PDB file of C-alpha atoms in Angstrom:
ATOM      1  CA  GLN A  22      49.519 -64.716-101.688  1.00 70.00           C
ATOM      2  CA  LYS A  23      51.006 -68.582-101.721  1.00 80.00           C
ATOM      3  CA  GLU A  24      48.166 -71.063-100.872  1.00 89.00           C
ATOM      4  CA  VAL A  25      50.576 -72.728 -97.927  1.00 93.00           C
ATOM      5  CA  GLU A  26      53.319 -69.854 -96.553  1.00 94.00           C
ATOM      6  CA  GLN A  27      56.346 -71.423 -94.947  1.00 94.00           C
ATOM      7  CA  ASP A  28      59.549 -69.695 -93.312  1.00 90.00           C
ATOM      8  CA  PRO A  29      62.449 -71.106 -95.295  1.00 88.00           C
ATOM      9  CA  GLY A  30      64.613 -70.199 -92.590  1.00 88.00           C
ATOM     10  CA  PRO A  31      67.317 -70.947 -92.480  1.00 93.00           C
ATOM     11  CA  LEU A  32      66.880 -72.480 -88.524  1.00 95.00           C
ATOM     12  CA  SER A  33      69.899 -73.186 -86.414  1.00 97.00           C
ATOM     13  CA  VAL A  34      69.441 -74.981 -82.987  1.00 97.00           C
ATOM     14  CA  PRO A  35      71.735 -77.066 -80.759  1.00 97.00           C
ATOM     15  CA  GLU A  36      71.592 -80.346 -80.531  1.00 97.00           C
ATOM     16  CA  GLY A  37      69.091 -81.696 -77.962  1.00 97.00           C
ATOM     17  CA  ALA A  38      66.311 -78.674 -78.909  1.00 97.00           C
ATOM     18  CA  ILE A  39      63.332 -78.923 -79.039  1.00 97.00           C
ATOM     19  CA  VAL A  40      62.759 -77.499 -82.597  1.00 97.00           C
ATOM     20  CA  SER A  41      58.961 -76.181 -83.897  1.00 97.00           C
ATOM     21  CA  LEU A  42      58.346 -75.693 -88.010  1.00 97.00           C
ATOM     22  CA  ASN A  43      55.001 -74.318 -89.080  1.00 97.00           C
ATOM     23  CA  CYS A  44      53.164 -73.623 -91.651  1.00 97.00           C
ATOM     24  CA  THR A  45      49.549 -71.779 -92.614  1.00 96.00           C
ATOM     25  CA  TYR A  46      47.402 -72.347 -95.108  1.00 95.00           C
ATOM     26  CA  SER A  47      44.673 -70.428 -97.016  1.00 93.00           C
ATOM     27  CA  ASN A  48      42.115 -73.150 -98.492  1.00 89.00           C
ATOM     28  CA  SER A  49      39.764 -74.975 -96.301  1.00 88.00           C
ATOM     29  CA  ALA A  50      39.113 -77.400 -98.313  1.00 87.00           C
ATOM     30  CA  PHE A  51      42.616 -78.911 -97.531  1.00 89.00           C
ATOM     31  CA  GLN A  52      41.780 -82.059 -95.592  1.00 87.00           C
ATOM     32  CA  TYR A  53      45.219 -84.079 -95.753  1.00 88.00           C
ATOM     33  CA  PHE A  54      48.448 -82.659 -94.104  1.00 92.00           C
ATOM     34  CA  MET A  55      51.928 -84.623 -94.274  1.00 93.00           C
ATOM     35  CA  TRP A  56      55.427 -82.949 -93.456  1.00 96.00           C
ATOM     36  CA  TYR A  57      57.780 -84.146 -95.891  1.00 96.00           C
ATOM     37  CA  ARG A  58      61.798 -84.337 -94.919  1.00 97.00           C
ATOM     38  CA  GLN A  59      64.363 -83.846 -97.520  1.00 96.00           C
ATOM     39  CA  TYR A  60      67.956 -84.139 -97.219  1.00 95.00           C
ATOM     40  CA  SER A  61      70.425 -82.401 -99.342  1.00 92.00           C
ATOM     41  CA  ARG A  62      70.568 -83.428-103.235  1.00 89.00           C
ATOM     42  CA  LYS A  63      67.712 -86.145-102.251  1.00 92.00           C
ATOM     43  CA  GLY A  64      64.181 -86.265-102.467  1.00 93.00           C
ATOM     44  CA  PRO A  65      61.245 -85.487-100.110  1.00 95.00           C
ATOM     45  CA  GLU A  66      60.549 -88.816 -98.010  1.00 93.00           C
ATOM     46  CA  LEU A  67      57.546 -88.513 -96.329  1.00 92.00           C
ATOM     47  CA  LEU A  68      58.094 -88.200 -92.161  1.00 94.00           C
ATOM     48  CA  MET A  69      54.153 -87.398 -90.961  1.00 92.00           C
ATOM     49  CA  TYR A  70      50.858 -88.184 -92.265  1.00 89.00           C
ATOM     50  CA  THR A  71      47.499 -86.508 -90.452  1.00 88.00           C
ATOM     51  CA  TYR A  72      44.015 -86.445 -91.627  1.00 83.00           C
ATOM     52  CA  SER A  73      42.140 -83.443 -90.433  1.00 80.00           C
ATOM     53  CA  SER A  74      42.585 -82.303 -86.977  1.00 82.00           C
ATOM     54  CA  GLY A  75      44.787 -83.177 -84.351  1.00 85.00           C
ATOM     55  CA  ASN A  76      47.617 -84.632 -83.140  1.00 90.00           C
ATOM     56  CA  LYS A  77      50.043 -87.785 -84.213  1.00 92.00           C
ATOM     57  CA  GLU A  78      52.967 -88.686 -82.539  1.00 94.00           C
ATOM     58  CA  ASP A  79      55.925 -91.209 -83.753  1.00 93.00           C
ATOM     59  CA  GLY A  80      58.881 -91.434 -82.276  1.00 95.00           C
ATOM     60  CA  ARG A  81      60.717 -87.656 -81.442  1.00 97.00           C
ATOM     61  CA  PHE A  82      57.965 -86.623 -83.952  1.00 97.00           C
ATOM     62  CA  THR A  83      54.930 -84.860 -83.259  1.00 97.00           C
ATOM     63  CA  ALA A  84      52.552 -83.422 -85.899  1.00 96.00           C
ATOM     64  CA  GLN A  85      49.752 -81.009 -85.116  1.00 95.00           C
ATOM     65  CA  VAL A  86      46.934 -79.579 -87.163  1.00 95.00           C
ATOM     66  CA  ASP A  87      44.720 -76.812 -86.258  1.00 93.00           C
ATOM     67  CA  LYS A  88      42.026 -76.407 -89.018  1.00 91.00           C
ATOM     68  CA  SER A  89      40.316 -73.939 -87.595  1.00 92.00           C
ATOM     69  CA  SER A  90      43.346 -71.581 -87.373  1.00 93.00           C
ATOM     70  CA  LYS A  91      44.807 -73.181 -90.702  1.00 94.00           C
ATOM     71  CA  TYR A  92      48.116 -73.675 -89.254  1.00 94.00           C
ATOM     72  CA  ILE A  93      49.779 -76.576 -89.058  1.00 96.00           C
ATOM     73  CA  SER A  94      53.240 -77.630 -86.724  1.00 97.00           C
ATOM     74  CA  LEU A  95      55.589 -80.410 -86.647  1.00 97.00           C
ATOM     75  CA  PHE A  96      57.817 -80.917 -83.165  1.00 97.00           C
ATOM     76  CA  ILE A  97      61.000 -82.725 -83.165  1.00 97.00           C
ATOM     77  CA  ARG A  98      62.327 -83.651 -79.421  1.00 97.00           C
ATOM     78  CA  ASP A  99      65.817 -84.297 -78.515  1.00 97.00           C
ATOM     79  CA  SER A 100      67.162 -83.112 -82.058  1.00 97.00           C
ATOM     80  CA  GLN A 101      69.803 -84.548 -83.764  1.00 97.00           C
ATOM     81  CA  PRO A 102      72.431 -83.135 -86.233  1.00 97.00           C
ATOM     82  CA  SER A 103      71.058 -86.068 -88.186  1.00 96.00           C
ATOM     83  CA  ASP A 104      68.029 -84.745 -88.104  1.00 97.00           C
ATOM     84  CA  SER A 105      69.363 -81.287 -90.231  1.00 97.00           C
ATOM     85  CA  ALA A 106      67.216 -80.978 -93.740  1.00 97.00           C
ATOM     86  CA  THR A 107      65.072 -79.175 -95.224  1.00 96.00           C
ATOM     87  CA  TYR A 108      61.096 -79.774 -94.076  1.00 97.00           C
ATOM     88  CA  LEU A 109      58.303 -79.407 -96.003  1.00 96.00           C
ATOM     89  CA  CYS A 110      54.782 -79.282 -95.132  1.00 96.00           C
ATOM     90  CA  ALA A 111      52.379 -80.262 -98.060  1.00 93.00           C
ATOM     91  CA  MET A 112      48.375 -80.700 -98.188  1.00 90.00           C
ATOM     92  CA  SER A 113      45.593 -81.940-100.289  1.00 86.00           C
ATOM     93  CA  GLY A 114      42.310 -81.703-100.068  1.00 79.00           C
ATOM     94  CA  LEU A 115      39.178 -83.983-101.386  1.00 64.00           C
ATOM     95  CA  GLY A 116      37.332 -84.594-104.666  1.00 55.00           C
ATOM     96  CA  SER A 117      38.373 -85.884-108.182  1.00 45.00           C
ATOM     97  CA  SER A 118      39.686 -82.311-108.885  1.00 46.00           C
ATOM     98  CA  ASN A 119      41.874 -82.106-105.848  1.00 46.00           C
ATOM     99  CA  THR A 120      43.327 -85.833-105.836  1.00 57.00           C
ATOM    100  CA  GLY A 121      46.879 -86.423-105.558  1.00 68.00           C
ATOM    101  CA  LYS A 122      47.126 -82.828-106.061  1.00 81.00           C
ATOM    102  CA  LEU A 123      49.742 -82.052-103.049  1.00 87.00           C
ATOM    103  CA  ILE A 124      50.246 -78.403-102.304  1.00 90.00           C
ATOM    104  CA  PHE A 125      53.858 -77.996-100.649  1.00 93.00           C
ATOM    105  CA  GLY A 126      55.227 -75.589 -98.530  1.00 94.00           C
ATOM    106  CA  GLN A 127      58.321 -73.469 -99.694  1.00 93.00           C
ATOM    107  CA  GLY A 128      60.627 -75.673 -96.728  1.00 94.00           C
ATOM    108  CA  THR A 129      62.330 -74.662 -93.547  1.00 96.00           C
ATOM    109  CA  THR A 130      65.618 -75.417 -93.271  1.00 95.00           C
ATOM    110  CA  LEU A 131      66.984 -76.694 -90.508  1.00 97.00           C
ATOM    111  CA  GLN A 132      70.646 -77.628 -89.001  1.00 97.00           C
ATOM    112  CA  VAL A 133      71.214 -78.748 -85.519  1.00 97.00           C
ATOM    113  CA  LYS A 134      74.534 -77.946 -84.503  1.00 96.00           C
ATOM    114  CA  PRO A 135      76.511 -80.738 -82.377  1.00 95.00           C
TER     115      PRO A 135
ATOM    116  CA  ASP B   2      65.633-102.099-103.898  1.00 62.00           C
ATOM    117  CA  THR B   3      64.617 -98.719-105.477  1.00 68.00           C
ATOM    118  CA  ALA B   4      60.963 -97.616-104.942  1.00 91.00           C
ATOM    119  CA  VAL B   5      60.971 -94.720-107.137  1.00 95.00           C
ATOM    120  CA  SER B   6      63.702 -94.421-109.778  1.00 96.00           C
ATOM    121  CA  GLN B   7      64.453 -91.741-112.261  1.00 96.00           C
ATOM    122  CA  THR B   8      67.191 -91.348-115.118  1.00 96.00           C
ATOM    123  CA  PRO B   9      69.358 -89.715-115.349  1.00 97.00           C
ATOM    124  CA  LYS B  10      70.439 -87.933-112.062  1.00 95.00           C
ATOM    125  CA  TYR B  11      72.368 -85.252-113.930  1.00 96.00           C
ATOM    126  CA  LEU B  12      71.538 -83.767-117.344  1.00 97.00           C
ATOM    127  CA  VAL B  13      73.238 -80.998-119.013  1.00 97.00           C
ATOM    128  CA  THR B  14      72.188 -79.596-122.265  1.00 97.00           C
ATOM    129  CA  GLN B  15      72.503 -76.650-124.630  1.00 97.00           C
ATOM    130  CA  MET B  16      69.264 -73.914-124.818  1.00 97.00           C
ATOM    131  CA  GLY B  17      66.959 -75.569-127.996  1.00 96.00           C
ATOM    132  CA  ASN B  18      67.572 -78.976-127.163  1.00 97.00           C
ATOM    133  CA  ASP B  19      65.308 -81.712-126.912  1.00 97.00           C
ATOM    134  CA  LYS B  20      65.638 -84.328-123.737  1.00 97.00           C
ATOM    135  CA  SER B  21      63.682 -86.656-121.926  1.00 97.00           C
ATOM    136  CA  ILE B  22      63.650 -88.066-118.359  1.00 97.00           C
ATOM    137  CA  LYS B  23      62.493 -91.433-117.415  1.00 97.00           C
ATOM    138  CA  CYS B  24      60.951 -92.226-114.149  1.00 97.00           C
ATOM    139  CA  GLU B  25      59.664 -96.247-113.028  1.00 97.00           C
ATOM    140  CA  GLN B  26      57.941 -97.445-109.524  1.00 96.00           C
ATOM    141  CA  ASN B  27      57.965-100.663-108.641  1.00 95.00           C
ATOM    142  CA  LEU B  28      55.639 -99.932-105.593  1.00 93.00           C
ATOM    143  CA  GLY B  29      52.475-101.220-107.784  1.00 93.00           C
ATOM    144  CA  HIS B  30      51.174 -97.552-107.464  1.00 91.00           C
ATOM    145  CA  ASP B  31      48.130 -96.292-109.832  1.00 89.00           C
ATOM    146  CA  THR B  32      49.036 -93.162-109.769  1.00 90.00           C
ATOM    147  CA  MET B  33      52.329 -91.645-111.130  1.00 93.00           C
ATOM    148  CA  TYR B  34      53.275 -87.455-110.752  1.00 93.00           C
ATOM    149  CA  TRP B  35      55.930 -85.092-111.893  1.00 95.00           C
ATOM    150  CA  TYR B  36      57.323 -81.939-109.839  1.00 95.00           C
ATOM    151  CA  LYS B  37      59.215 -79.585-110.125  1.00 95.00           C
ATOM    152  CA  GLN B  38      61.682 -77.875-107.360  1.00 95.00           C
ATOM    153  CA  ASP B  39      63.554 -74.577-108.140  1.00 91.00           C
ATOM    154  CA  SER B  40      66.379 -72.789-106.927  1.00 87.00           C
ATOM    155  CA  LYS B  41      64.327 -71.795-103.867  1.00 83.00           C
ATOM    156  CA  LYS B  42      63.360 -75.181-103.029  1.00 84.00           C
ATOM    157  CA  PHE B  43      59.880 -74.356-103.728  1.00 89.00           C
ATOM    158  CA  LEU B  44      57.977 -77.903-105.224  1.00 92.00           C
ATOM    159  CA  LYS B  45      55.000 -77.435-107.789  1.00 92.00           C
ATOM    160  CA  ILE B  46      53.058 -80.522-108.976  1.00 91.00           C
ATOM    161  CA  MET B  47      53.324 -80.548-112.984  1.00 93.00           C
ATOM    162  CA  PHE B  48      51.501 -83.485-114.175  1.00 90.00           C
ATOM    163  CA  SER B  49      49.800 -86.734-112.598  1.00 89.00           C
ATOM    164  CA  TYR B  50      48.791 -89.569-114.249  1.00 88.00           C
ATOM    165  CA  ASN B  51      46.532 -92.476-113.132  1.00 85.00           C
ATOM    166  CA  ASN B  52      46.748 -96.111-114.604  1.00 82.00           C
ATOM    167  CA  LYS B  53      48.260 -94.141-118.008  1.00 81.00           C
ATOM    168  CA  GLU B  54      45.508 -91.470-118.177  1.00 84.00           C
ATOM    169  CA  LEU B  55      46.504 -87.866-117.619  1.00 86.00           C
ATOM    170  CA  ILE B  56      44.681 -86.777-114.433  1.00 83.00           C
ATOM    171  CA  ILE B  57      46.445 -83.416-113.191  1.00 80.00           C
ATOM    172  CA  ASN B  58      47.768 -81.108-115.700  1.00 82.00           C
ATOM    173  CA  GLU B  59      48.805 -77.938-114.210  1.00 83.00           C
ATOM    174  CA  THR B  60      50.004 -74.933-116.012  1.00 77.00           C
ATOM    175  CA  VAL B  61      53.131 -76.180-117.560  1.00 86.00           C
ATOM    176  CA  PRO B  62      54.204 -75.067-121.185  1.00 89.00           C
ATOM    177  CA  ASN B  63      52.834 -77.782-123.742  1.00 90.00           C
ATOM    178  CA  ARG B  64      57.081 -78.254-124.771  1.00 95.00           C
ATOM    179  CA  PHE B  65      56.825 -80.264-121.657  1.00 94.00           C
ATOM    180  CA  SER B  66      54.952 -83.683-122.782  1.00 93.00           C
ATOM    181  CA  PRO B  67      54.852 -86.648-120.145  1.00 92.00           C
ATOM    182  CA  LYS B  68      54.043 -90.098-121.725  1.00 92.00           C
ATOM    183  CA  SER B  69      53.137 -93.334-119.365  1.00 91.00           C
ATOM    184  CA  PRO B  70      53.721 -96.558-121.421  1.00 91.00           C
ATOM    185  CA  ASP B  71      52.416 -98.431-118.810  1.00 90.00           C
ATOM    186  CA  LYS B  72      51.308 -98.048-114.852  1.00 90.00           C
ATOM    187  CA  ALA B  73      54.638 -98.310-113.620  1.00 94.00           C
ATOM    188  CA  HIS B  74      56.548 -95.514-115.770  1.00 95.00           C
ATOM    189  CA  LEU B  75      55.823 -92.154-116.360  1.00 95.00           C
ATOM    190  CA  ASN B  76      58.230 -90.201-118.728  1.00 95.00           C
ATOM    191  CA  LEU B  77      58.945 -86.260-119.278  1.00 96.00           C
ATOM    192  CA  HIS B  78      60.175 -85.147-122.556  1.00 96.00           C
ATOM    193  CA  ILE B  79      61.153 -81.468-122.834  1.00 96.00           C
ATOM    194  CA  ASN B  80      61.831 -80.000-126.039  1.00 96.00           C
ATOM    195  CA  SER B  81      63.316 -77.001-127.270  1.00 96.00           C
ATOM    196  CA  LEU B  82      65.216 -76.626-123.594  1.00 96.00           C
ATOM    197  CA  GLU B  83      65.248 -72.998-122.011  1.00 96.00           C
ATOM    198  CA  LEU B  84      67.129 -71.263-119.331  1.00 96.00           C
ATOM    199  CA  GLY B  85      64.226 -71.150-116.824  1.00 93.00           C
ATOM    200  CA  ASP B  86      63.658 -74.932-117.158  1.00 95.00           C
ATOM    201  CA  SER B  87      66.959 -75.716-115.024  1.00 96.00           C
ATOM    202  CA  ALA B  88      65.340 -77.048-112.042  1.00 96.00           C
ATOM    203  CA  VAL B  89      65.246 -80.383-110.475  1.00 97.00           C
ATOM    204  CA  TYR B  90      62.424 -82.671-111.560  1.00 97.00           C
ATOM    205  CA  PHE B  91      60.843 -84.934-109.278  1.00 97.00           C
ATOM    206  CA  CYS B  92      58.782 -88.233-109.790  1.00 96.00           C
ATOM    207  CA  ALA B  93      56.468 -89.751-107.821  1.00 94.00           C
ATOM    208  CA  SER B  94      53.851 -92.690-106.985  1.00 93.00           C
ATOM    209  CA  SER B  95      51.197 -93.323-105.080  1.00 89.00           C
ATOM    210  CA  HIS B  96      47.695 -94.859-104.494  1.00 83.00           C
ATOM    211  CA  PRO B  97      44.882 -92.730-105.459  1.00 71.00           C
ATOM    212  CA  GLU B  98      44.352 -90.366-102.283  1.00 67.00           C
ATOM    213  CA  GLU B  99      47.344 -91.640-100.466  1.00 73.00           C
ATOM    214  CA  THR B 100      50.734 -90.811 -99.421  1.00 82.00           C
ATOM    215  CA  GLN B 101      53.416 -89.995-102.616  1.00 88.00           C
ATOM    216  CA  TYR B 102      56.924 -91.910-102.525  1.00 92.00           C
ATOM    217  CA  PHE B 103      59.384 -89.518-103.992  1.00 94.00           C
ATOM    218  CA  GLY B 104      62.546 -90.430-106.727  1.00 95.00           C
ATOM    219  CA  PRO B 105      66.180 -89.045-106.283  1.00 95.00           C
ATOM    220  CA  GLY B 106      65.091 -86.383-108.596  1.00 96.00           C
ATOM    221  CA  THR B 107      66.944 -85.163-112.186  1.00 97.00           C
ATOM    222  CA  ARG B 108      68.979 -82.318-111.919  1.00 97.00           C
ATOM    223  CA  LEU B 109      68.767 -80.284-115.206  1.00 97.00           C
ATOM    224  CA  LEU B 110      71.046 -77.574-116.134  1.00 97.00           C
ATOM    225  CA  VAL B 111      70.357 -75.528-119.597  1.00 97.00           C
ATOM    226  CA  LEU B 112      73.607 -73.584-120.683  1.00 96.00           C
TER     227      LEU B 112
END
């Protein structure tokens, strides 16, 4: 079993829909949680960064972390065709042995249709 | 200005050859990384350097050797290339335990 599980999709939604992307994880030591967006043939770019549990909002994007359930989510409101990309969750723990070591989910491919 | 750059963008080579990929960052970060992304888009860390010192070395064949001549550069040399090495290789950089910024990737195809 992978440390981080993410449904690869693809997920297809109409423009304007609310999109929900999720990851589950097994390592309770994870403290930092990130969402990266990767357009086709490009490098991942950071979308959201959360420490520990709670919600964080940035424009149309909301990240949620539920450490008790080992579950993180990314919500996209009013989705646009330009949101079509692969969304990767990533997480890491504290301590020197985990410094900088991001564990990624497989990524969910999202297509927003006009 | 490109924050994290990699060369080359594309690399097509024969099995058994030796090749290098270069990475440079102009963000002033102390830590640099190499990741491998397979055909299913699964992104996995290979190495991490902090101030030119190796700090993460995942289970990677010793045909892969990273080299950090200075804080701003981290190169990846691959000996005796195999078909299974075909993937996209990403360089990234960060301050310690802060968010990582990725380069555009190098697409390696081994024939």
